[in-house]
Tab-separated table of C-alpha atoms in Angstrom:
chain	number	residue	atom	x	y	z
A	49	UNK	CA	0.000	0.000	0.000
A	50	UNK	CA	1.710	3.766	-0.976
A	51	UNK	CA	1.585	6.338	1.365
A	52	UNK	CA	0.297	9.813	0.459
A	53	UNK	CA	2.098	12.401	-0.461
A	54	UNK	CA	1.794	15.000	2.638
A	55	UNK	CA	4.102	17.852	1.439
A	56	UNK	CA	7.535	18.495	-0.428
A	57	UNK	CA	9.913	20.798	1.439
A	58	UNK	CA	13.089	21.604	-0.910
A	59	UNK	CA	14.749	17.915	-1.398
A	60	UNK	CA	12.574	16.286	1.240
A	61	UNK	CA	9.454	14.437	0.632
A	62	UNK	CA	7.252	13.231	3.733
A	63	UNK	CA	4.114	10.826	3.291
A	64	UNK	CA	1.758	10.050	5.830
A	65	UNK	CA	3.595	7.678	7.900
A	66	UNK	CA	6.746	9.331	8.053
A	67	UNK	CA	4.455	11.803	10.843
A	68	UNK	CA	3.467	8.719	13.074
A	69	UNK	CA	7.278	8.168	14.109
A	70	UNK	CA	7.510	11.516	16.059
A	71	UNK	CA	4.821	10.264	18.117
A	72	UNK	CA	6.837	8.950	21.900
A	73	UNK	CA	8.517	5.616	21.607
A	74	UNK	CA	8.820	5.538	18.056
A	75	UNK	CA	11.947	5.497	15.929
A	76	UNK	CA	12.493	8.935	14.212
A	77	UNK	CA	12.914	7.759	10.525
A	78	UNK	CA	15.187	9.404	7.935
A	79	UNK	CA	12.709	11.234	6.608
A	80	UNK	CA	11.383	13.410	9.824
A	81	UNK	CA	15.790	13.586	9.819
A	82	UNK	CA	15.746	14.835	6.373
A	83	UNK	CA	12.528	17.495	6.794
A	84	UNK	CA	14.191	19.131	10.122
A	85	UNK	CA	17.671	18.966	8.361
A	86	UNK	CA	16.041	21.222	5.317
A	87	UNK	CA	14.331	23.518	7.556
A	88	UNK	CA	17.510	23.902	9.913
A	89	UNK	CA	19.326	24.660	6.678
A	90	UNK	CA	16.845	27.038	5.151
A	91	UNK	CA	15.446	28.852	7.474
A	92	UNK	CA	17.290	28.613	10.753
A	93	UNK	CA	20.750	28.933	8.642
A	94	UNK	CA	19.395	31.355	6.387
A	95	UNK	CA	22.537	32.572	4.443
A	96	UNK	CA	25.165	30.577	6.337
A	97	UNK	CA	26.860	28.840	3.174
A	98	UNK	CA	29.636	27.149	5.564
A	99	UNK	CA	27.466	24.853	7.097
A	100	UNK	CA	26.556	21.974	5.361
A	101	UNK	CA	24.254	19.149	6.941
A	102	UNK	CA	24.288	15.992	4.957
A	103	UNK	CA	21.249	13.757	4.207
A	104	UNK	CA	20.675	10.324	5.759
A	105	UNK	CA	19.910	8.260	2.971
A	106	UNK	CA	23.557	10.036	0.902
A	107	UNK	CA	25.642	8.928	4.461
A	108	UNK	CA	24.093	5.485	4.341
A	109	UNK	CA	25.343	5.066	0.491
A	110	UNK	CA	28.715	6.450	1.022
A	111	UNK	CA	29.461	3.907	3.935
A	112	UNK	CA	28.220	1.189	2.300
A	113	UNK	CA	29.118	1.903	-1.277
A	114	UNK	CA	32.241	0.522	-2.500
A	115	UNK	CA	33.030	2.474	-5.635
A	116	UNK	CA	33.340	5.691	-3.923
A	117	UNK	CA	34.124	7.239	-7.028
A	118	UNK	CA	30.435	6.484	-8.030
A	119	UNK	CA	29.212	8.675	-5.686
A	120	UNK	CA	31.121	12.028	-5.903
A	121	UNK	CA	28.971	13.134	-8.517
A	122	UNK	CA	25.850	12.901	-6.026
A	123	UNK	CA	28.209	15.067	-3.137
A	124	UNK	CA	27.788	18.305	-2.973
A	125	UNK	CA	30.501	20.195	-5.230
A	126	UNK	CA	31.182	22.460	-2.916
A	127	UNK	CA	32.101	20.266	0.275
A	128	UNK	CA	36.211	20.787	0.405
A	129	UNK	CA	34.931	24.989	0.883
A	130	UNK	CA	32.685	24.392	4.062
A	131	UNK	CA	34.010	24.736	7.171
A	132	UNK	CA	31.663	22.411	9.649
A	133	UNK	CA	29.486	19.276	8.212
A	134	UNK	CA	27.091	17.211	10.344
A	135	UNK	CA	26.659	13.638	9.485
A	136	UNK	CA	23.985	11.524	10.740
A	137	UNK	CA	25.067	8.032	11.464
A	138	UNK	CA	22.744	5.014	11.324
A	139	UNK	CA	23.859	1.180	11.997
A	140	UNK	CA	21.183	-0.308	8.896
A	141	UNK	CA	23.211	-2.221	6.077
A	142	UNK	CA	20.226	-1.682	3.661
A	143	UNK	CA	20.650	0.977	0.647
A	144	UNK	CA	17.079	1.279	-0.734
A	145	UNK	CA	15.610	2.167	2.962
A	146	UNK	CA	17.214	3.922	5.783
A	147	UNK	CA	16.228	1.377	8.908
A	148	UNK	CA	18.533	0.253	11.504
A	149	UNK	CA	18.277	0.541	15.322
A	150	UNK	CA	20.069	3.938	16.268
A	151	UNK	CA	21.201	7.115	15.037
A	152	UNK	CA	24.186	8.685	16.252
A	153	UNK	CA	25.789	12.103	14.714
A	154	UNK	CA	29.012	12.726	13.509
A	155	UNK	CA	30.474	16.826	12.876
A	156	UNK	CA	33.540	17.689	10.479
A	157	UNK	CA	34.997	20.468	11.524
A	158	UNK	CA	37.555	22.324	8.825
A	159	UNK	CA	38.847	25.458	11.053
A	160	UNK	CA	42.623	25.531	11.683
A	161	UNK	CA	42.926	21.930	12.714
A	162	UNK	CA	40.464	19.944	11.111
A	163	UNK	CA	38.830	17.397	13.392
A	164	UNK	CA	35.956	14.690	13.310
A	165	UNK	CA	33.614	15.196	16.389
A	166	UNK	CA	31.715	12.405	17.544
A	167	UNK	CA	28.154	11.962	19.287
A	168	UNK	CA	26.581	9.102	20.239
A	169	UNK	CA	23.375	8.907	23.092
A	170	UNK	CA	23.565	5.226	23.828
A	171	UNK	CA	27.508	4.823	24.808
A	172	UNK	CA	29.200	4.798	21.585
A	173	UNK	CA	27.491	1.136	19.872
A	174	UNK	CA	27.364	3.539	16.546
A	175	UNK	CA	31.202	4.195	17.065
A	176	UNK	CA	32.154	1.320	14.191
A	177	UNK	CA	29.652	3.085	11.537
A	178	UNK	CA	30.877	6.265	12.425
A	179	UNK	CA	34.570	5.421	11.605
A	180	UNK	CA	33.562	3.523	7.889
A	181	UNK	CA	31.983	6.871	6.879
A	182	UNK	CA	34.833	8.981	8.358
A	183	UNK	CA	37.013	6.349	5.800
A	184	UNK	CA	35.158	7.722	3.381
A	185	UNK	CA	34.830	11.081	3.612
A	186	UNK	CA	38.981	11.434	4.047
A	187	UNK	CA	39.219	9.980	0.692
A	188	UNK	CA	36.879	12.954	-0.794
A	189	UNK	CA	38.055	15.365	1.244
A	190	UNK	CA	41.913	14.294	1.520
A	191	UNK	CA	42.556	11.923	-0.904
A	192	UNK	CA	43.486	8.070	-0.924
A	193	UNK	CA	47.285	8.993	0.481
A	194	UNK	CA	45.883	10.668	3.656
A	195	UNK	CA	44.526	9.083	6.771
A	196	UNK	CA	42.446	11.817	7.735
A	197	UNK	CA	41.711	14.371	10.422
A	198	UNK	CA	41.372	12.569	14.163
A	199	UNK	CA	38.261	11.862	15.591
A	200	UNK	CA	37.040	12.644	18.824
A	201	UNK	CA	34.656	10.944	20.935
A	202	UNK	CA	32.677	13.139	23.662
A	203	UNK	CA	30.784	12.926	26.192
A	204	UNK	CA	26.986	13.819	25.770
A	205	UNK	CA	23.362	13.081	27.333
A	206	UNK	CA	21.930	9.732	26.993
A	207	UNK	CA	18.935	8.588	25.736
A	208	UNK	CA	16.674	6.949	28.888
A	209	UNK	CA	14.984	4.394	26.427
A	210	UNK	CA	15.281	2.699	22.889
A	211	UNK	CA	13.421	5.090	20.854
A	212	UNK	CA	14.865	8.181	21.468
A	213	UNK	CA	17.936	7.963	19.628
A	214	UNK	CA	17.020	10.210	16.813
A	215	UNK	CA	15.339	13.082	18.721
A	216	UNK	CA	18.643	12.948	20.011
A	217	UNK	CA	20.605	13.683	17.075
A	218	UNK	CA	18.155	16.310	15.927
A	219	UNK	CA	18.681	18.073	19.079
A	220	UNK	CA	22.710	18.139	18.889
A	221	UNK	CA	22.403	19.287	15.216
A	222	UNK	CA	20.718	22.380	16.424
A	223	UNK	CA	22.677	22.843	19.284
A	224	UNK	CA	25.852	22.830	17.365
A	225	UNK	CA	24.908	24.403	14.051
A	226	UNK	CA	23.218	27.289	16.453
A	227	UNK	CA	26.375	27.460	18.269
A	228	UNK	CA	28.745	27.888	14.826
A	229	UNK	CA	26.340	30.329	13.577
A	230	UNK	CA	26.137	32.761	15.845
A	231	UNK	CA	29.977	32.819	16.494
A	232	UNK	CA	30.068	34.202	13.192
A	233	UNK	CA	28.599	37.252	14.183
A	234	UNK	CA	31.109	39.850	14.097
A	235	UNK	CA	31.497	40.992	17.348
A	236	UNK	CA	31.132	45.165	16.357
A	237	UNK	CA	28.149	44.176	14.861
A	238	UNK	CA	26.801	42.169	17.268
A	239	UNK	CA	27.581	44.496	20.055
A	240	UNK	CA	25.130	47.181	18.239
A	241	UNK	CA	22.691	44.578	17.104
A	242	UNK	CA	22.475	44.235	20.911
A	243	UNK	CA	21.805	47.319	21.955
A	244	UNK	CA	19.037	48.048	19.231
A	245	UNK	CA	17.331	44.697	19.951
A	246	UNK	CA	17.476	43.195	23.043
A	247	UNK	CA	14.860	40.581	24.327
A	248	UNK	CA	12.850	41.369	26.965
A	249	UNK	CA	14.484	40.593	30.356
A	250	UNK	CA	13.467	37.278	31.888
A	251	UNK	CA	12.223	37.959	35.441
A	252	UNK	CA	14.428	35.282	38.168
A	253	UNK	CA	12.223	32.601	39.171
A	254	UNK	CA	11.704	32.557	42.900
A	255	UNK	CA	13.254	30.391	45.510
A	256	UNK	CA	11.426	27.556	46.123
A	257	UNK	CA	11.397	23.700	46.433
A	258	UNK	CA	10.444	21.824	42.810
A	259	UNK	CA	7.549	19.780	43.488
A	260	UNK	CA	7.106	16.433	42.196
A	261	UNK	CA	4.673	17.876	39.614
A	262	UNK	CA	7.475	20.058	37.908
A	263	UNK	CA	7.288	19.879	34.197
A	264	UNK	CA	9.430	17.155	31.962
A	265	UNK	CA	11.461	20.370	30.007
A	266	UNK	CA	12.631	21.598	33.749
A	267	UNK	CA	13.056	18.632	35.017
A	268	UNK	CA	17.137	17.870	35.986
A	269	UNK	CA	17.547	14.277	35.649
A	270	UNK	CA	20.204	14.180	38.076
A	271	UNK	CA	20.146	10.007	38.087
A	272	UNK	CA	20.425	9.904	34.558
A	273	UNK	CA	23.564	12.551	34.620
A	274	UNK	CA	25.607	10.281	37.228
A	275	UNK	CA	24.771	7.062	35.834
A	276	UNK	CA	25.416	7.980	31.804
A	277	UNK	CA	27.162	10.865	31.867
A	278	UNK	CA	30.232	10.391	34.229
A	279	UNK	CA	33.034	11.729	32.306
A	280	UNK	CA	31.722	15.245	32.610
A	281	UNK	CA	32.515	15.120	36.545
A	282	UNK	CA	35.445	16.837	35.429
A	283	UNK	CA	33.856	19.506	33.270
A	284	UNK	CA	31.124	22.230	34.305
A	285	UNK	CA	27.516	21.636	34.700
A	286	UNK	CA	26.558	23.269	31.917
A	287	UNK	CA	28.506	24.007	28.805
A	288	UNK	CA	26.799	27.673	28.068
A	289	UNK	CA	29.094	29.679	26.288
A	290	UNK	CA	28.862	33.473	26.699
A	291	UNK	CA	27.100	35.888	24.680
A	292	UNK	CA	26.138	33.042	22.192
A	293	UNK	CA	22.641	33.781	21.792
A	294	UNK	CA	21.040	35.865	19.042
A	295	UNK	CA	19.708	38.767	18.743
A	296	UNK	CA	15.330	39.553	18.193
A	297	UNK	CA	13.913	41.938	15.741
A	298	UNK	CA	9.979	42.464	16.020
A	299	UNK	CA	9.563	44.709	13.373
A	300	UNK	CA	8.354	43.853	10.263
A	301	UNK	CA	10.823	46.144	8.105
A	302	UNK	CA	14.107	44.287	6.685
A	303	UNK	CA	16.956	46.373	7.790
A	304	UNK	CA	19.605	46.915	4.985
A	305	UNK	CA	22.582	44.573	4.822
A	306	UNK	CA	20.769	41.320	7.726
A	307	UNK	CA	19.347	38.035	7.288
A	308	UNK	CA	16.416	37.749	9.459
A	309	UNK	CA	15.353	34.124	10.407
A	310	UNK	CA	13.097	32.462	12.902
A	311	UNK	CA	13.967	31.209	15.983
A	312	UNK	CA	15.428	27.865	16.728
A	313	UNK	CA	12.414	25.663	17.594
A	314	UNK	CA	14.320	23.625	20.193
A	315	UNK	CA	15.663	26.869	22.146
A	316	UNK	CA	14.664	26.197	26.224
A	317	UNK	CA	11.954	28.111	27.148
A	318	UNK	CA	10.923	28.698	23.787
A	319	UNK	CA	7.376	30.020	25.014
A	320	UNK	CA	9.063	33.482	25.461
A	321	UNK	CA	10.342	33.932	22.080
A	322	UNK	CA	7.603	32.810	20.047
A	323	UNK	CA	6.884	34.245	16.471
A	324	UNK	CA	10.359	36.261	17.376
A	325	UNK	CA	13.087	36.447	14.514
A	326	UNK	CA	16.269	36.484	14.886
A	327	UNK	CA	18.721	39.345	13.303
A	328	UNK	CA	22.041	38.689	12.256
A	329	UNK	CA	24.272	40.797	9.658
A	330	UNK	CA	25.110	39.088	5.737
A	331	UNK	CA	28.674	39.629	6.369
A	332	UNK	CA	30.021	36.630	8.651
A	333	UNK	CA	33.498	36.137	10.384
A	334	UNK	CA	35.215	33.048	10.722
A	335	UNK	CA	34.902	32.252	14.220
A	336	UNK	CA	37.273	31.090	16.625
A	337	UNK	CA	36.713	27.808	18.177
A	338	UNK	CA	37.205	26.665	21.822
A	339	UNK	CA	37.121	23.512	23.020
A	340	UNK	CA	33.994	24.015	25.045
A	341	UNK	CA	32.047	24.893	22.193
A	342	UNK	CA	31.886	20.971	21.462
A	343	UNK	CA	30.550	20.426	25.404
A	344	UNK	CA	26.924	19.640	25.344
A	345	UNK	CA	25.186	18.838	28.613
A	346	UNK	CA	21.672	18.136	29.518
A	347	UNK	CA	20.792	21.818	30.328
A	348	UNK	CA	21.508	22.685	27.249
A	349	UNK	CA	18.888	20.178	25.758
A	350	UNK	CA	15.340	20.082	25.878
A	351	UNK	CA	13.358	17.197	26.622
A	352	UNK	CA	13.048	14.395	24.281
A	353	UNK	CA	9.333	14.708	24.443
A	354	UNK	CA	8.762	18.063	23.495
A	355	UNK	CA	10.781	17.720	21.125
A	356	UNK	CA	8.503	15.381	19.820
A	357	UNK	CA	5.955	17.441	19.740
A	358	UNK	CA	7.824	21.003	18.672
A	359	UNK	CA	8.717	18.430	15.486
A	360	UNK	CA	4.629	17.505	15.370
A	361	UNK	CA	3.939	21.435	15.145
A	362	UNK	CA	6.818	22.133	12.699
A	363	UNK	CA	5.508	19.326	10.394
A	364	UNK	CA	1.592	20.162	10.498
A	365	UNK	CA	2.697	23.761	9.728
A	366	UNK	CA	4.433	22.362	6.811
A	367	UNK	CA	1.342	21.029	6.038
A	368	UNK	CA	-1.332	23.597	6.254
A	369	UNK	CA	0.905	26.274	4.806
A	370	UNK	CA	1.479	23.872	1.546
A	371	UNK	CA	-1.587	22.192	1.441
A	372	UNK	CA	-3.879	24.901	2.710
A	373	UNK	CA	-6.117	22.679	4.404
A	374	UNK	CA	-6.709	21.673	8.342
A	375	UNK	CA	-3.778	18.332	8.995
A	376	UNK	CA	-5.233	15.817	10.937
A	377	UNK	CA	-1.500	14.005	11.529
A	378	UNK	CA	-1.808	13.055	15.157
């Protein structure tokens, strides 16, 4: 039985099942992967051409394709010139359907001293996938004589159950790719573009015991952090880098010489920022990369479950807008 066609967004297709999987304790397939890596690209990156995020069904034919050479004409043309790529890793060994039983993400990063940056939510099983692509990727990007650029394997928050492995990945992308982004701001620029356009202050919450009843996205899962994530004992709490956030613009007017885009879905307390856009200048600097930029903890995550459902929204936006009818996905 073929599914209908829901909506096409760029390169990305989704049907009517591909929907179902962002409901909880289902498998995010490569297709929900694809849509969020489009949007992430198009509107979130508006403008940013050194960021490249690769699709999951191009990753699972370069790992398991053996005449590389086959293949270069379906890589971008372009790759050698960006400076950061995110690769989505998934453990299936089948090349007409993206399946498996995890997703894990892997990040090129050019800069001065190019390295591979690994991230994996359920302790590293994805580690031996990761590598074969790595393979080859060095022989595009470095040739057959070269071993390659290092890679590093870090630390990160774990998933809690089976399902959740993809959310996961999702979430680092736009952690990351956020991060990179708005380093690029040059820092004159940014100063001003502050002082026009700041958000509205967030009041301080008040002192108070959290009660049982506290909600999942402020919810610490302090068991969780000392069971699966013990090598950041050694690292701070939360990996927050200063002055990393973007600035708003509410009005309506495009200002001369800025990309305006909307705001990251996945940002914590999102609630606040709604319908906001964020401002940034065309003119980007090549930023300058410190080695906690790569530290993600889980404060700087939201939860897996409304993630879920910021992904629901996204897609039955998607919908309606192309479609111009009431979805009825859920």
């Amino acid at each position: 039985m073929h599914e209908a066609l829901l909506f096409s967004y760029h390169d990305t297709a989704v049907y009517s099942g591909d929907p179902l999987t962002l409901h909880e304790g289902q498998w995010l397939n490569d297709a929900m992967l694809s849509f969020y890596y489009e949007y992430l690209t198009h509107e979130i990156l508006r403008g940013d051409n050194s960021v490249l995020l690769l699709k999951p069904t191009l990753v699972q034919c370069l790992r398991l394709q053996q005449d590389v050479e086959s293949l270069r004409s379906a890589l971008p043309t372009d790759m050698h010139s960006k400076e950061i790529i995110f690769i989505p890793i998934n453990n299936s060994n089948g090349f007409e359907h993206v399946g498996g039983s995890h997703w894990s993400l892997l990040v090129y990063v050019k800069h001065t001293n190019p390295t591979y940056h690994y991230y994996d939510s359920m302790a590293n099983i994805n580690y031996q996938y990761a590598l074969a692509v790595k393979s080859k990727l060095d022989l595009f990007l470095f040739g057959a004589s070269s071993q390659g650029p290092p890679m590093v394997t870090h630390s990160c928050p774990q998933q809690e159950n089976g399902s959740d492995c993809g959310i996961f990945v999702v979430l680092y992308t736009d952690l990351l790719a956020r991060r990179y982004n708005d380093l690029r701001l040059p820092p004159a620029v940014q100063l001003t573009a502050h002082r026009l356009s700041l958000p509205p202050p967030v009041p301080p919450r008040p002192r108070r015991l959290r009660k049982l009843s506290a909600e999942p996205d402020t919810t610490r899962h302090i068991a969780s952090i000392a069971l699966n994530n013990r090598r950041h004992s050694s690292q701070p709490q939360s990996s927050s880098l200063p002055n990393r956030s973007s600035t708003y613009h509410d009005s309506s007017d495009d200002s001369s010489g800025v990309i305006r885009r909307p705001m990251s879905p996945f940002i914590r307390n999102s609630s606040n920022t709604r319908n906001r856009m964020a401002v940034r200048p065309a003119t980007l600097v090549t930023p300058t990369i410190e080695r906690s930029f790569w530290w993600i903890d889980y404060g700087d995550l939201c939860n897996p479950l409304k993630a879920r459902m910021t992904l629901q929204a996204l897609v039955n936006d998607h919908y309606t807008r192309y479609n111009n009818i009431v979805p009825t996905l859920n």
